[in-house]
Amino acid sequence: MAAQRGEGETTTTPLEPADRERARAIPEAAVARLAVYLRVLSGMADQGVTAVSSEELSQAAGVNAAKLRKDLSYIGSYGTRGVGYDVEVLVSHIERILGLTRNHSVAVVGIGNLGHALANYGGFPGRGFPVTALFDVDADLIGVPVGGIPVSHIDDITAVCLEREVSIGVIATPPPAAQSVCDRLVSAGVQCILNFAPVVLQVPDNVEVRKVDLAVEMQILSFHVARRADEAASVSVGNNGLGVDGMVIRP
Amino acid sequence: MAAQRGEGETTTTPLEPADRERARAIPEAAVARLAVYLRVLSGMADQGVTAVSSEELSQAAGVNAAKLRKDLSYIGSYGTRGVGYDVEVLVSHIERILGLTRNHSVAVVGIGNLGHALANYGGFPGRGFPVTALFDVDADLIGVPVGGIPVSHIDDITAVCLEREVSIGVIATPPPAAQSVCDRLVSAGVQCILNFAPVVLQVPDNVEVRKVDLAVEMQILSFHVARRADEAASVSVGNNGLGVDGMVIRP
DNA sequence: TACCGCTTGTGAACGCATGCACAAAGTCGG
DNA sequence: CCGACTTTGTGCATGCGTTCACAAGCGGTA
C-alpha cells in the first residue's frame, strides 16, 4: 500500500543512480548536520550572500570545518577549490538529497498545548511540510479549526491519512495514548513518525521513528549541572581537604 | 558566581569520590539512555514490579540488552547475578547520577504557543524541574499568570534568574531573539540551556546547550522518505528496466 | 554441601565518526 | 603564461560507542 501511494508521485526530481547510492551511504549524523547547513545557507541567501567558504559556513553552523567538508562530500563535489561554495547551488543540492523538492504532508495527533503549538508553527509549511490533518479524541475539539485546519476524530485517522496522503505523523498525545495512536498511523500507511510522547514506541522495521523527549533533555542537562557541582566540590576538596559537607575525604 | 550559588546548596546527596570519577566517564549517549531507563523503571515501580532482568528492561527501553548492562555498569554494579536488578535500587542510583536528587529550577523565555505548552507541561514539576520563571517582551503578557507563574519582562532576566536560582533556561523565542536571550541567560549565571529556536547558539565553554530542532527532525524524516521512495524505484528498475519516469536507466 | 542453571559484568573486537594533514585544483596578479 | 596563494576533497589515524561472548557470581535444589 505504501508502494501504491508512492507510485503515482515519484515524478519528483528523480535522483541519478549515482546520487541514489550516495544517499544510502550518508551517515545519520551527517544528515542531521546537512539540515543545519541548509538553514544557515538559506539565511545567507536571504541576505544576498552568494558564495561561502567551508570555514565561514562551519563557524556559522558551529562545527569543525573538516567535518563540514566531509559532510558535503557525501552529497557530491559542488565546491570550487580556491574559492568556496556557491550558496544557491549548495542549497539546491542539499534540498534534493534531503527530499525537500517534494512536499511532505504532516498529520498532528493530540491537539493539546503542544499540538496547538505545532499546528500553528509557521516553520513547517514554509519549509515544505504542510500540516494537512489534525486529530484528537475530545468531542469539543472535533471540527474546530486550529491553524486553519479542522480537527478530525482520531477514529478517522486511517481514512483521512490515506485521503490526504500524509507521509509524516506527529504524536503529541498523552503517554498512554501514544502507542495506540502510533499503531493506527502505521496501519494508515504512515512510515515516518515524530514522537513527542515520553514513551518508547514499538513499530515494524519499515517505519522510521524519531523522538523528541523533553524529560530526557532536561535530565541530560541535570546530569551536567550535577557534574559541574561535583567538579566545583572536588576543587574545594583540593583547597581545604574538606568535603562539601565538612567531612574529611580520603585522598 | 556559579560557585557562589552552588556552595550553599551542595548539601545534596554528595557523590562518593568513586562515583564522581564514574560520572565523569559516562558517555553522553549512555546518559541519554539512562534517562529512558529511569522512566521505564519508574513506570514498572508504579505497577508494583520490584525486580527486572536486563533482558526485560532492554526490551521495554528499545535497546540491546548488552548495551543496557554496559550503561548500568557505568554507574556501578547494582545487579544480582542470576536474578537481575532491584527496581527501586536502580531508580535511586540513576536518579543520583543524573542529579535528580536536587531540584532544578527552570526558566522559560518566550511565551508564544510553544512557551505556553512548556509552562503548562505537567511532566516538569513532577520530575524535579519546577518552572519558576517566565519571560517575554510582549507588554500584554507581563504579569499574566501562565501555568500559575506570572510572566516577567525579559529585561528583568538577570535579577529574576539570580533571585530564583534558575539553573536551566529554556529558549522558546522566535529565531532572531534567541542569541540575545541566550547571552542574557548566560550573564545571569545560567549554565544549561535548552534551545527550541532554530538557531545555532554561540556560548562560552562553560555553558551546556542542548537543542530541540523541529525543522531538522522533519528534514531527517524527509530524507528517509526520499530514500525509501528511491529504493522502491530501484526495485521497479530491477523489475522492468525502466526508471521512475519511464526513461531507461543503465544497469 | 555440591551442583546446576541463570544473569550480570566486562574484556576484547569491531565499526562508525571525527579530526588532521596534505595533495589536487582552482583563482588572481603580474 | 606562470607562479603564488587559497580552498576543496579525501586518505589515514585516532577515539568513541556498540556488540559479542564468556567468565564470574548468585540462588535454588537435591
Coordinates of C-alpha atoms (C1' of nucleotides) in Angstrom, one line a residue, chain C residues 28-30, chain D residues 1-3:
Chain C
dC28 C1' 44.3 36.1 -9.2
dG29 C1' 48.1 39.3 -10.1
dG30 C1' 51.9 40.2 -12.7
Chain D
dC1 C1' 51.6 32.3 -19.4
dC2 C1' 53.4 31.5 -14.9
dG3 C1' 53.8 31.3 -10.1

